[in-house]
Amino acid sequence: MLCRSFFLLFLTAGTLARGHFGRQSTHPKLGRHRHHTLNRLPSQDTEDVDDPGHGDSGTWTNTTSMIGASKDDTSASNTSTSSGASGPYKLDVRYTGQDFFNEWDFFTAADPTHGKVNYLSKEDAKSKKLAYTNNGATFLAVDDKTTLQPGQNRDSVRITSKKTWSSGLFIADFAQVPYGCSVWPAYWSVGPAWPTGGEIDVFEGVNNQATNQYTLHTSKGCTSSQGSIKPTGKVSNKQCATINGDNTGCGFIDPNESSYGAGFNAADGGVFAHLWDKSGIKIWHFARNEIPQDIQAISDYGAATTGSPNPDSWGTPVAFWSPDTCDMGSHFHDHSLVFDTTLCGDWAGATYSSSGCPGTCEQAVADPSNFKNAKWKINYVSVYQPVGLDYNSSY
């Protein structure tokens, strides 16, 4: 593994490469949300997406109802319930289990970051076992069976939440995340008319990167500052906006190897939580054995939650952007959540030769054995709002 000092330098260089490699004045993820509209599928589609042969008791929950505690539990889907939250935050929506995919759209256009992937429709992803649920967890995978010719694209999945938010507390529990040579996974959120609505990258990295990177992208007028909070992450850049074609964004590098890739999976996964409101944007990462009690109490992904998370008890965040130098309400609004795994492209491809991976990025894509670890295993994603807040507005 690369030594830490060199690794941090590599990450910074890699981020810069994202903003410049093969581009003129656009961010490599720009087309994810600017040039292409989502391929929306019928929201009434409730077809079972379970992995054949496995049972499931997952749920999708919102503040007024619980949709399908199981396919056989009709009382759960027909009974109105409150969120059950006590304290400062109440549950808005919870994604988990067999109904997970009903509340997300599958993106099927060409990858705007120039990755060597074919993003599949819901039907194709299900039939090829690249999107399924098993024992309450949701899986999103890259094809790891087909041998390709160098230059061909490999099948993968990208999904976007139907629901949008302009603030909130977001808690995501992953048991496994994708990583490997040529692999570029991301869990992020994005607003309309990029970069006007902003972008928050909660989990992102490339190739065999050792730790996670957290980044914001905005329109002009937003820079990174920490105020009185000193995050545990290392600042990688302070300019959040695109300036003269530089789309690096403002970010932090996590010092903990349990935050990404092989290290994350070896720790049995963990939780990423981010709080976005008028006081700024904070992100926490907790390895499985470090998850706070209040989050652990709501981590039973087979049932609706009854607890309320308390970010004030979580300690210092790994990343924090203060509103002192970035107005949160004007730079971040109407965000959808996104999961994707692309291959090569504007970042993973640009930094491949310095990543320690063998051969070329296109050669790596051709070999299915490189993608045995290119899989998301999502226990749940929950979104909370402060009690009493009209969360259809910015704050």
mmCIF file of N, CA and C in Angstrom, residues 137-241:
data_model
loop_
_atom_site.group_PDB
_atom_site.id
_atom_site.type_symbol
_atom_site.label_atom_id
_atom_site.label_comp_id
_atom_site.label_asym_id
_atom_site.label_seq_id
_atom_site.Cartn_x
_atom_site.Cartn_y
_atom_site.Cartn_z
ATOM 1 N N ALA A 137 -31.199 -6.725 2.780
ATOM 2 C CA ALA A 137 -30.186 -5.822 2.229
ATOM 3 C C ALA A 137 -30.395 -5.646 0.727
ATOM 4 N N THR A 138 -29.957 -4.502 0.222
ATOM 5 C CA THR A 138 -30.072 -4.173 -1.199
ATOM 6 C C THR A 138 -28.696 -4.254 -1.843
ATOM 7 N N PHE A 139 -28.627 -4.932 -2.990
ATOM 8 C CA PHE A 139 -27.363 -5.124 -3.695
ATOM 9 C C PHE A 139 -27.392 -4.416 -5.048
ATOM 10 N N LEU A 140 -26.329 -3.691 -5.348
ATOM 11 C CA LEU A 140 -26.100 -3.075 -6.655
ATOM 12 C C LEU A 140 -24.717 -3.524 -7.094
ATOM 13 N N ALA A 141 -24.632 -4.186 -8.244
ATOM 14 C CA ALA A 141 -23.373 -4.828 -8.619
ATOM 15 C C ALA A 141 -22.946 -4.464 -10.030
ATOM 16 N N VAL A 142 -21.673 -4.698 -10.295
ATOM 17 C CA VAL A 142 -21.099 -4.635 -11.635
ATOM 18 C C VAL A 142 -20.984 -6.067 -12.147
ATOM 19 N N ASP A 143 -21.256 -6.280 -13.420
ATOM 20 C CA ASP A 143 -21.128 -7.608 -14.021
ATOM 21 C C ASP A 143 -19.736 -8.178 -13.760
ATOM 22 N N ASP A 144 -19.671 -9.345 -13.127
ATOM 23 C CA ASP A 144 -18.384 -9.981 -12.848
ATOM 24 C C ASP A 144 -18.268 -11.357 -13.502
ATOM 25 N N LYS A 145 -19.038 -11.563 -14.579
ATOM 26 C CA LYS A 145 -19.044 -12.862 -15.246
ATOM 27 C C LYS A 145 -18.634 -12.812 -16.712
ATOM 28 N N THR A 146 -18.845 -11.681 -17.377
ATOM 29 C CA THR A 146 -18.640 -11.595 -18.825
ATOM 30 C C THR A 146 -17.228 -11.150 -19.167
ATOM 31 N N THR A 147 -16.547 -11.922 -20.011
ATOM 32 C CA THR A 147 -15.238 -11.521 -20.528
ATOM 33 C C THR A 147 -15.447 -10.633 -21.748
ATOM 34 N N LEU A 148 -14.827 -9.463 -21.756
ATOM 35 C CA LEU A 148 -14.990 -8.489 -22.831
ATOM 36 C C LEU A 148 -13.692 -8.307 -23.594
ATOM 37 N N GLN A 149 -13.793 -7.650 -24.721
ATOM 38 C CA GLN A 149 -12.617 -7.177 -25.438
ATOM 39 C C GLN A 149 -12.247 -5.805 -24.885
ATOM 40 N N PRO A 150 -10.954 -5.499 -24.761
ATOM 41 C CA PRO A 150 -10.571 -4.162 -24.294
ATOM 42 C C PRO A 150 -11.246 -3.072 -25.121
ATOM 43 N N GLY A 151 -11.869 -2.122 -24.451
ATOM 44 C CA GLY A 151 -12.602 -1.057 -25.127
ATOM 45 C C GLY A 151 -14.102 -1.217 -25.022
ATOM 46 N N GLN A 152 -14.582 -2.434 -24.748
ATOM 47 C CA GLN A 152 -16.012 -2.648 -24.573
ATOM 48 C C GLN A 152 -16.462 -2.170 -23.192
ATOM 49 N N ASN A 153 -17.742 -1.846 -23.104
ATOM 50 C CA ASN A 153 -18.313 -1.400 -21.835
ATOM 51 C C ASN A 153 -18.857 -2.575 -21.032
ATOM 52 N N ARG A 154 -18.797 -2.456 -19.716
ATOM 53 C CA ARG A 154 -19.294 -3.502 -18.817
ATOM 54 C C ARG A 154 -20.604 -3.038 -18.180
ATOM 55 N N ASP A 155 -21.520 -3.969 -17.959
ATOM 56 C CA ASP A 155 -22.814 -3.644 -17.370
ATOM 57 C C ASP A 155 -22.668 -3.217 -15.911
ATOM 58 N N SER A 156 -23.424 -2.170 -15.552
ATOM 59 C CA SER A 156 -23.415 -1.657 -14.188
ATOM 60 C C SER A 156 -24.763 -1.005 -13.904
ATOM 61 N N VAL A 157 -24.889 -0.401 -12.721
ATOM 62 C CA VAL A 157 -26.161 0.166 -12.269
ATOM 63 C C VAL A 157 -25.935 1.547 -11.675
ATOM 64 N N ARG A 158 -26.856 2.448 -11.996
ATOM 65 C CA ARG A 158 -26.900 3.757 -11.353
ATOM 66 C C ARG A 158 -28.353 4.088 -11.049
ATOM 67 N N ILE A 159 -28.647 4.482 -9.803
ATOM 68 C CA ILE A 159 -30.020 4.779 -9.407
ATOM 69 C C ILE A 159 -30.100 6.149 -8.732
ATOM 70 N N THR A 160 -31.269 6.782 -8.862
ATOM 71 C CA THR A 160 -31.515 8.112 -8.302
ATOM 72 C C THR A 160 -32.838 8.106 -7.550
ATOM 73 N N SER A 161 -32.867 8.666 -6.359
ATOM 74 C CA SER A 161 -34.106 8.688 -5.576
ATOM 75 C C SER A 161 -35.157 9.551 -6.261
ATOM 76 N N LYS A 162 -36.410 9.117 -6.194
ATOM 77 C CA LYS A 162 -37.503 9.913 -6.734
ATOM 78 C C LYS A 162 -37.754 11.150 -5.866
ATOM 79 N N LYS A 163 -37.540 11.018 -4.585
ATOM 80 C CA LYS A 163 -37.796 12.098 -3.633
ATOM 81 C C LYS A 163 -36.603 13.043 -3.596
ATOM 82 N N THR A 164 -36.861 14.323 -3.305
ATOM 83 C CA THR A 164 -35.793 15.319 -3.190
ATOM 84 C C THR A 164 -35.901 16.049 -1.853
ATOM 85 N N TRP A 165 -34.780 16.662 -1.444
ATOM 86 C CA TRP A 165 -34.710 17.380 -0.170
ATOM 87 C C TRP A 165 -33.903 18.661 -0.336
ATOM 88 N N SER A 166 -34.184 19.628 0.526
ATOM 89 C CA SER A 166 -33.398 20.857 0.567
ATOM 90 C C SER A 166 -32.697 21.043 1.902
ATOM 91 N N SER A 167 -32.698 20.021 2.724
ATOM 92 C CA SER A 167 -31.956 19.958 3.982
ATOM 93 C C SER A 167 -32.291 18.623 4.611
ATOM 94 N N GLY A 168 -31.601 18.270 5.682
ATOM 95 C CA GLY A 168 -31.954 17.045 6.377
ATOM 96 C C GLY A 168 -30.775 16.350 7.015
ATOM 97 N N LEU A 169 -31.092 15.279 7.734
ATOM 98 C CA LEU A 169 -30.104 14.384 8.328
ATOM 99 C C LEU A 169 -30.215 13.052 7.605
ATOM 100 N N PHE A 170 -29.125 12.622 6.981
ATOM 101 C CA PHE A 170 -29.113 11.431 6.139
ATOM 102 C C PHE A 170 -28.183 10.389 6.766
ATOM 103 N N ILE A 171 -28.701 9.188 6.995
ATOM 104 C CA ILE A 171 -27.911 8.114 7.595
ATOM 105 C C ILE A 171 -27.953 6.911 6.666
ATOM 106 N N ALA A 172 -26.786 6.450 6.224
ATOM 107 C CA ALA A 172 -26.688 5.320 5.297
ATOM 108 C C ALA A 172 -25.796 4.249 5.905
ATOM 109 N N ASP A 173 -26.325 3.031 5.999
ATOM 110 C CA ASP A 173 -25.581 1.897 6.549
ATOM 111 C C ASP A 173 -25.234 0.948 5.408
ATOM 112 N N PHE A 174 -23.943 0.779 5.159
ATOM 113 C CA PHE A 174 -23.458 -0.119 4.110
ATOM 114 C C PHE A 174 -22.700 -1.276 4.748
ATOM 115 N N ALA A 175 -23.018 -2.496 4.335
ATOM 116 C CA ALA A 175 -22.247 -3.658 4.768
ATOM 117 C C ALA A 175 -21.065 -3.907 3.844
ATOM 118 N N GLN A 176 -21.164 -3.409 2.617
ATOM 119 C CA GLN A 176 -20.107 -3.615 1.623
ATOM 120 C C GLN A 176 -20.173 -2.487 0.607
ATOM 121 N N VAL A 177 -18.998 -2.051 0.122
ATOM 122 C CA VAL A 177 -18.931 -1.030 -0.921
ATOM 123 C C VAL A 177 -18.026 -1.525 -2.049
ATOM 124 N N PRO A 178 -18.225 -1.006 -3.279
ATOM 125 C CA PRO A 178 -17.394 -1.438 -4.406
ATOM 126 C C PRO A 178 -15.984 -0.853 -4.326
ATOM 127 N N TYR A 179 -15.022 -1.614 -4.829
ATOM 128 C CA TYR A 179 -13.664 -1.092 -4.986
ATOM 129 C C TYR A 179 -12.915 -2.000 -5.951
ATOM 130 N N GLY A 180 -11.744 -1.560 -6.389
ATOM 131 C CA GLY A 180 -10.891 -2.370 -7.245
ATOM 132 C C GLY A 180 -10.336 -1.578 -8.407
ATOM 133 N N CYS A 181 -9.445 -2.186 -9.143
ATOM 134 C CA CYS A 181 -8.826 -1.537 -10.293
ATOM 135 C C CYS A 181 -9.878 -1.171 -11.323
ATOM 136 N N SER A 182 -9.899 0.073 -11.743
ATOM 137 C CA SER A 182 -10.822 0.692 -12.710
ATOM 138 C C SER A 182 -12.146 1.111 -12.082
ATOM 139 N N VAL A 183 -12.416 0.747 -10.835
ATOM 140 C CA VAL A 183 -13.729 0.968 -10.221
ATOM 141 C C VAL A 183 -13.819 2.370 -9.612
ATOM 142 N N TRP A 184 -14.940 3.051 -9.881
ATOM 143 C CA TRP A 184 -15.198 4.406 -9.373
ATOM 144 C C TRP A 184 -16.622 4.456 -8.814
ATOM 145 N N PRO A 185 -16.823 4.113 -7.538
ATOM 146 C CA PRO A 185 -18.149 4.158 -6.934
ATOM 147 C C PRO A 185 -18.434 5.506 -6.283
ATOM 148 N N ALA A 186 -19.710 5.834 -6.146
ATOM 149 C CA ALA A 186 -20.071 7.075 -5.455
ATOM 150 C C ALA A 186 -21.473 6.974 -4.869
ATOM 151 N N TYR A 187 -21.621 7.528 -3.664
ATOM 152 C CA TYR A 187 -22.913 7.777 -3.025
ATOM 153 C C TYR A 187 -22.947 9.279 -2.792
ATOM 154 N N TRP A 188 -23.913 9.968 -3.437
ATOM 155 C CA TRP A 188 -23.882 11.421 -3.463
ATOM 156 C C TRP A 188 -25.291 11.966 -3.630
ATOM 157 N N SER A 189 -25.414 13.284 -3.543
ATOM 158 C CA SER A 189 -26.692 13.934 -3.824
ATOM 159 C C SER A 189 -26.447 15.140 -4.713
ATOM 160 N N VAL A 190 -27.470 15.500 -5.477
ATOM 161 C CA VAL A 190 -27.293 16.567 -6.461
ATOM 162 C C VAL A 190 -28.600 17.311 -6.678
ATOM 163 N N GLY A 191 -28.488 18.625 -6.899
ATOM 164 C CA GLY A 191 -29.639 19.461 -7.175
ATOM 165 C C GLY A 191 -29.796 19.743 -8.656
ATOM 166 N N PRO A 192 -30.774 20.564 -9.033
ATOM 167 C CA PRO A 192 -31.046 20.849 -10.443
ATOM 168 C C PRO A 192 -30.036 21.810 -11.051
ATOM 169 N N ALA A 193 -29.933 21.755 -12.370
ATOM 170 C CA ALA A 193 -29.122 22.704 -13.153
ATOM 171 C C ALA A 193 -27.706 22.807 -12.610
ATOM 172 N N TRP A 194 -27.035 21.670 -12.532
ATOM 173 C CA TRP A 194 -25.675 21.633 -11.968
ATOM 174 C C TRP A 194 -24.794 22.697 -12.603
ATOM 175 N N PRO A 195 -24.011 23.458 -11.835
ATOM 176 C CA PRO A 195 -23.796 23.302 -10.393
ATOM 177 C C PRO A 195 -24.683 24.172 -9.512
ATOM 178 N N THR A 196 -25.726 24.797 -10.116
ATOM 179 C CA THR A 196 -26.542 25.762 -9.370
ATOM 180 C C THR A 196 -27.145 25.161 -8.105
ATOM 181 N N GLY A 197 -27.680 23.941 -8.202
ATOM 182 C CA GLY A 197 -28.306 23.303 -7.050
ATOM 183 C C GLY A 197 -27.349 22.583 -6.133
ATOM 184 N N GLY A 198 -26.069 22.538 -6.520
ATOM 185 C CA GLY A 198 -25.046 21.949 -5.671
ATOM 186 C C GLY A 198 -24.941 20.441 -5.762
ATOM 187 N N GLU A 199 -23.847 19.931 -5.219
ATOM 188 C CA GLU A 199 -23.578 18.496 -5.166
ATOM 189 C C GLU A 199 -22.829 18.180 -3.877
ATOM 190 N N ILE A 200 -23.234 17.100 -3.211
ATOM 191 C CA ILE A 200 -22.581 16.636 -1.986
ATOM 192 C C ILE A 200 -22.111 15.206 -2.219
ATOM 193 N N ASP A 201 -20.806 14.993 -2.268
ATOM 194 C CA ASP A 201 -20.241 13.655 -2.447
ATOM 195 C C ASP A 201 -19.896 13.088 -1.072
ATOM 196 N N VAL A 202 -20.682 12.123 -0.622
ATOM 197 C CA VAL A 202 -20.507 11.550 0.712
ATOM 198 C C VAL A 202 -19.518 10.389 0.690
ATOM 199 N N PHE A 203 -19.582 9.579 -0.340
ATOM 200 C CA PHE A 203 -18.668 8.436 -0.477
ATOM 201 C C PHE A 203 -18.186 8.392 -1.917
ATOM 202 N N GLU A 204 -16.861 8.414 -2.111
ATOM 203 C CA GLU A 204 -16.332 8.407 -3.474
ATOM 204 C C GLU A 204 -14.848 8.072 -3.462
ATOM 205 N N GLY A 205 -14.428 7.323 -4.461
ATOM 206 C CA GLY A 205 -13.018 6.997 -4.619
ATOM 207 C C GLY A 205 -12.799 6.245 -5.916
ATOM 208 N N VAL A 206 -11.547 5.931 -6.202
ATOM 209 C CA VAL A 206 -11.215 5.240 -7.449
ATOM 210 C C VAL A 206 -10.137 4.187 -7.214
ATOM 211 N N ASN A 207 -10.165 3.177 -8.090
ATOM 212 C CA ASN A 207 -9.145 2.133 -8.116
ATOM 213 C C ASN A 207 -8.952 1.541 -6.718
ATOM 214 N N ASN A 208 -7.707 1.407 -6.274
ATOM 215 C CA ASN A 208 -7.445 0.838 -4.952
ATOM 216 C C ASN A 208 -7.146 1.910 -3.914
ATOM 217 N N GLN A 209 -7.791 3.052 -4.063
ATOM 218 C CA GLN A 209 -7.669 4.144 -3.097
ATOM 219 C C GLN A 209 -7.893 3.609 -1.681
ATOM 220 N N ALA A 210 -7.158 4.119 -0.717
ATOM 221 C CA ALA A 210 -7.197 3.558 0.633
ATOM 222 C C ALA A 210 -8.232 4.198 1.547
ATOM 223 N N THR A 211 -8.566 5.476 1.347
ATOM 224 C CA THR A 211 -9.533 6.133 2.229
ATOM 225 C C THR A 211 -10.527 6.955 1.419
ATOM 226 N N ASN A 212 -11.621 7.323 2.070
ATOM 227 C CA ASN A 212 -12.710 8.008 1.388
ATOM 228 C C ASN A 212 -12.425 9.493 1.196
ATOM 229 N N GLN A 213 -13.132 10.079 0.215
ATOM 230 C CA GLN A 213 -13.020 11.503 -0.076
ATOM 231 C C GLN A 213 -14.412 12.129 -0.050
ATOM 232 N N TYR A 214 -14.549 13.282 0.615
ATOM 233 C CA TYR A 214 -15.815 14.003 0.755
ATOM 234 C C TYR A 214 -15.675 15.337 0.031
ATOM 235 N N THR A 215 -16.631 15.670 -0.849
ATOM 236 C CA THR A 215 -16.458 16.857 -1.690
ATOM 237 C C THR A 215 -17.786 17.567 -1.924
ATOM 238 N N LEU A 216 -17.740 18.900 -1.983
ATOM 239 C CA LEU A 216 -18.871 19.711 -2.422
ATOM 240 C C LEU A 216 -18.543 20.351 -3.759
ATOM 241 N N HIS A 217 -19.563 20.509 -4.607
ATOM 242 C CA HIS A 217 -19.442 21.246 -5.871
ATOM 243 C C HIS A 217 -20.588 22.252 -5.932
ATOM 244 N N THR A 218 -20.270 23.503 -6.258
ATOM 245 C CA THR A 218 -21.282 24.558 -6.243
ATOM 246 C C THR A 218 -21.087 25.533 -7.397
ATOM 247 N N SER A 219 -22.035 26.457 -7.505
ATOM 248 C CA SER A 219 -21.860 27.620 -8.361
ATOM 249 C C SER A 219 -20.957 28.620 -7.642
ATOM 250 N N LYS A 220 -20.672 29.746 -8.284
ATOM 251 C CA LYS A 220 -19.748 30.729 -7.716
ATOM 252 C C LYS A 220 -20.279 31.293 -6.397
ATOM 253 N N GLY A 221 -19.344 31.638 -5.520
ATOM 254 C CA GLY A 221 -19.705 32.270 -4.265
ATOM 255 C C GLY A 221 -19.646 31.365 -3.054
ATOM 256 N N CYS A 222 -19.024 30.196 -3.181
ATOM 257 C CA CYS A 222 -18.940 29.262 -2.064
ATOM 258 C C CYS A 222 -17.515 28.748 -1.920
ATOM 259 N N THR A 223 -16.933 28.932 -0.745
ATOM 260 C CA THR A 223 -15.624 28.364 -0.430
ATOM 261 C C THR A 223 -15.715 27.621 0.897
ATOM 262 N N SER A 224 -14.723 26.787 1.148
ATOM 263 C CA SER A 224 -14.709 25.957 2.346
ATOM 264 C C SER A 224 -14.063 26.686 3.515
ATOM 265 N N SER A 225 -14.749 26.672 4.662
ATOM 266 C CA SER A 225 -14.167 27.155 5.916
ATOM 267 C C SER A 225 -14.783 26.342 7.039
ATOM 268 N N GLN A 226 -14.065 26.224 8.153
ATOM 269 C CA GLN A 226 -14.505 25.334 9.222
ATOM 270 C C GLN A 226 -14.985 26.063 10.475
ATOM 271 N N GLY A 227 -14.818 27.370 10.549
ATOM 272 C CA GLY A 227 -15.252 28.089 11.736
ATOM 273 C C GLY A 227 -14.598 27.542 12.987
ATOM 274 N N SER A 228 -15.397 27.258 14.010
ATOM 275 C CA SER A 228 -14.856 26.770 15.281
ATOM 276 C C SER A 228 -14.705 25.256 15.318
ATOM 277 N N ILE A 229 -15.204 24.564 14.287
ATOM 278 C CA ILE A 229 -15.111 23.104 14.240
ATOM 279 C C ILE A 229 -13.857 22.698 13.479
ATOM 280 N N LYS A 230 -13.096 21.775 14.022
ATOM 281 C CA LYS A 230 -11.891 21.275 13.369
ATOM 282 C C LYS A 230 -12.108 19.819 12.976
ATOM 283 N N PRO A 231 -12.539 19.572 11.749
ATOM 284 C CA PRO A 231 -12.834 18.203 11.321
ATOM 285 C C PRO A 231 -11.596 17.312 11.389
ATOM 286 N N THR A 232 -11.836 16.013 11.478
ATOM 287 C CA THR A 232 -10.733 15.057 11.539
ATOM 288 C C THR A 232 -10.134 14.778 10.168
ATOM 289 N N GLY A 233 -10.856 15.134 9.092
ATOM 290 C CA GLY A 233 -10.344 14.926 7.744
ATOM 291 C C GLY A 233 -9.343 15.994 7.338
ATOM 292 N N LYS A 234 -8.551 15.681 6.323
ATOM 293 C CA LYS A 234 -7.551 16.615 5.793
ATOM 294 C C LYS A 234 -8.154 17.412 4.639
ATOM 295 N N VAL A 235 -8.055 18.740 4.703
ATOM 296 C CA VAL A 235 -8.573 19.600 3.640
ATOM 297 C C VAL A 235 -7.802 19.339 2.351
ATOM 298 N N SER A 236 -8.533 19.094 1.258
ATOM 299 C CA SER A 236 -7.878 18.856 -0.029
ATOM 300 C C SER A 236 -7.985 20.043 -0.969
ATOM 301 N N ASN A 237 -9.011 20.880 -0.792
ATOM 302 C CA ASN A 237 -9.171 22.077 -1.618
ATOM 303 C C ASN A 237 -10.245 22.941 -0.977
ATOM 304 N N LYS A 238 -10.149 24.267 -1.111
ATOM 305 C CA LYS A 238 -11.103 25.156 -0.454
ATOM 306 C C LYS A 238 -12.099 25.810 -1.405
ATOM 307 N N GLN A 239 -11.843 25.774 -2.699
ATOM 308 C CA GLN A 239 -12.740 26.402 -3.662
ATOM 309 C C GLN A 239 -13.806 25.393 -4.084
ATOM 310 N N CYS A 240 -15.057 25.673 -3.726
ATOM 311 C CA CYS A 240 -16.144 24.748 -4.041
ATOM 312 C C CYS A 240 -16.677 24.932 -5.455
ATOM 313 N N ALA A 241 -16.550 26.132 -5.991
ATOM 314 C CA ALA A 241 -17.148 26.465 -7.280
ATOM 315 C C ALA A 241 -16.221 26.142 -8.442
#
